[in-house]
């Protein structure tokens, strides 16, 4: 018999409720690569006196969200930090986005993430994001696609943000095991949607009919004259953080997908504005009501994906400036880390391990005095699977009883 | 499929007998936390010239007995050091204590660990250890409870040490899957014993009758006027160290539970006195007869659990002073480590990784020159599962052939 650590069944047996509180601050895409001219990463370039002071008081290390060498998507990166092995717990993009915009997804629904995009006269994708149309425009276009019925399957279309939307298929006999139409590149035609198994062929056909009808409906509505769909999926039942960790967890995240993820693992998703100050204010107001807070900052990842080294530095500095305000609540355990690396030099998520600091009264501090990739690589946590961070946070909050006789 | 290393089936295929000898010295509860005034742990505070010299010649690191964040009981902590994954091999406290006092446990017996305790007039636990009554007193009280028969189940009670004793239930149809009566805290009533499954309900009822009858029998015998039972369990079959490692292993430990553990994995348990000098003398006398010695020192853990930082420092210094005597046998491989951390500041076992040193002619020494938590965190072994220590010891003793063509 083999057991994968952390084993959620084991944790259930040793977790106990306690008054201590854990705050997990995720700086999305935190890890980076050194700038060729300075030899310093984004985090090392940023002026971060508050993070550095925390590093002195904390135990530091580097996490691997999935495995060394594996570049995680946002969902596995976060699930790992919540202690869910992302190789065992997967969730499609469609489901995550749908839950994130509070769409009331039913058990048998199949959801997909959509992009409004631009295709040229030859039908090739010219812009996968239709010039990042406004959320208002997106909502207007969704109304054109919403409420259709194809072969007794009811179809819903709802806006997410900018060019992003969701499509939900509802009815009997659906199967999400079908391929994306989004080719994830420009200059090529959208892919035809294919069933991966015979049972999914009807669903593939219905999705393809939806795409064809959307193309006809959007014709001439430049720049948003076509749709791309990906991540067809059905809601999977996850054991909740309440069940596993005996926690009452809250999520403070402004981006829909992260709210969706938090909802999937049973966190209460609090209403917050869009700035970090708004999120901090929400956390402080509700600090008495929960014992675990997941706080999410998106900007560093977006800057990294745009290849904007300097903007990523600035986002990190903004987070640093807000830290004294966060620390006013005096969390028993504070974890600061990222869900994955997004080096501006790669303009994409990457496999590089992610700096982490864990500060508590019982953390056994190491000699790391700067929060950076290079300093954390000699930290007391060593290099560890991100899935173990949650266990360490629980231990440091004295929320785990001992294992075995 | 996943493979858990160390995999005992794999080790069986590569282990071979050889004349070299391995000594594992376990300083129970070795790891600690820094004293707030000095910033140094118990081990860092102790004057340990001999351990430090060994560290220079050795390769060092930090072990995680079960997983980062998981606080191990003594049994999983030791099983890991013997190379048995403690998540796969579990043994209840009742069985371990029973084997440790050489009780001849039969296959179907259900054993529990008992405490004589003090309850007040309201029946609430006032002292879980009845003022740590003497072992003689314990033996006298056990005679009052021994030899009963309840519903055709024969009951044995035997003293362990001080307030500790064992109860063994023997007869047909027993099932150990029942809850503890020991609430593990004071100020509350002992818990009623409940069956976790319908099949165990008769056993729960018999155990509850035993407790009620013990209460009546002990009434007025302050401070030991009640019993608390925990760790109901049945002996599980473990593959022996002889089978797996082709070793002839011996255990030198004065505390019953550790003797029980050693017996479970097939070690010969040698008779030793209670002091470390006695244990060393036993080891030297029998050095020719075995090729693996597990030596156990309890005192550091007890001092840690009592919150006595200074006494834990002294115990470590005592072990250090005895090391030159141990080294006279010139073991081919010496491993010094703990089964878990027991920081005096926490007054309990903890999840913090444990310093380890491994010294052999072939160990590839690192730059660690002090045996301490902080120095070992930059040691050549890095941070590793404690289950891998046994493999490394075997390798360093040249007792493993190569794997694969």
GROMACS .gro file of C-alpha atoms in nm, chain A residues 25 27 43 45-60 276-277 280 314-328 334-336 356-359 368-372 376:
model
   50
   25UNK     CA    1  -0.073   3.560   0.136
   27UNK     CA    2   0.159   3.682  -0.453
   43UNK     CA    3   1.183   3.996  -0.609
   45UNK     CA    4   1.528   4.394  -0.740
   46UNK     CA    5   1.226   4.513  -0.545
   47UNK     CA    6   1.283   4.721  -0.230
   48UNK     CA    7   1.109   4.503   0.029
   49UNK     CA    8   1.211   4.605   0.381
   50UNK     CA    9   0.899   4.454   0.536
   51UNK     CA   10   0.927   4.117   0.364
   52UNK     CA   11   1.295   4.108   0.456
   53UNK     CA   12   1.221   4.179   0.821
   54UNK     CA   13   0.962   3.901   0.820
   55UNK     CA   14   1.219   3.669   0.661
   56UNK     CA   15   1.450   3.731   0.959
   57UNK     CA   16   1.178   3.624   1.202
   58UNK     CA   17   1.055   3.339   0.981
   59UNK     CA   18   1.167   3.006   0.847
   60UNK     CA   19   1.216   3.022   0.470
  276UNK     CA   20  -0.486   4.521  -0.183
  277UNK     CA   21  -0.602   4.790   0.061
  280UNK     CA   22  -0.681   4.406   0.379
  314UNK     CA   23   0.647   4.753  -0.854
  315UNK     CA   24   0.363   4.514  -0.770
  316UNK     CA   25   0.589   4.331  -0.525
  317UNK     CA   26   0.688   4.666  -0.368
  318UNK     CA   27   0.320   4.759  -0.330
  319UNK     CA   28   0.253   4.435  -0.145
  320UNK     CA   29   0.556   4.500   0.074
  321UNK     CA   30   0.432   4.848   0.168
  322UNK     CA   31   0.096   4.705   0.274
  323UNK     CA   32   0.247   4.440   0.501
  324UNK     CA   33   0.267   4.648   0.822
  325UNK     CA   34  -0.107   4.701   0.789
  326UNK     CA   35  -0.160   4.326   0.747
  327UNK     CA   36   0.058   4.250   1.049
  328UNK     CA   37  -0.161   4.467   1.272
  334UNK     CA   38   0.176   3.406   0.841
  335UNK     CA   39   0.279   3.240   0.516
  336UNK     CA   40   0.391   3.452   0.221
  356UNK     CA   41   0.816   3.093   0.086
  357UNK     CA   42   0.837   3.237   0.435
  358UNK     CA   43   0.650   3.104   0.737
  359UNK     CA   44   0.646   3.314   1.052
  368UNK     CA   45   1.773   3.396   0.597
  369UNK     CA   46   1.758   3.776   0.619
  370UNK     CA   47   1.618   3.860   0.276
  371UNK     CA   48   1.305   3.734   0.105
  372UNK     CA   49   1.446   3.627  -0.231
  376UNK     CA   50   1.540   3.119   0.045
   0.00000   0.00000   0.00000
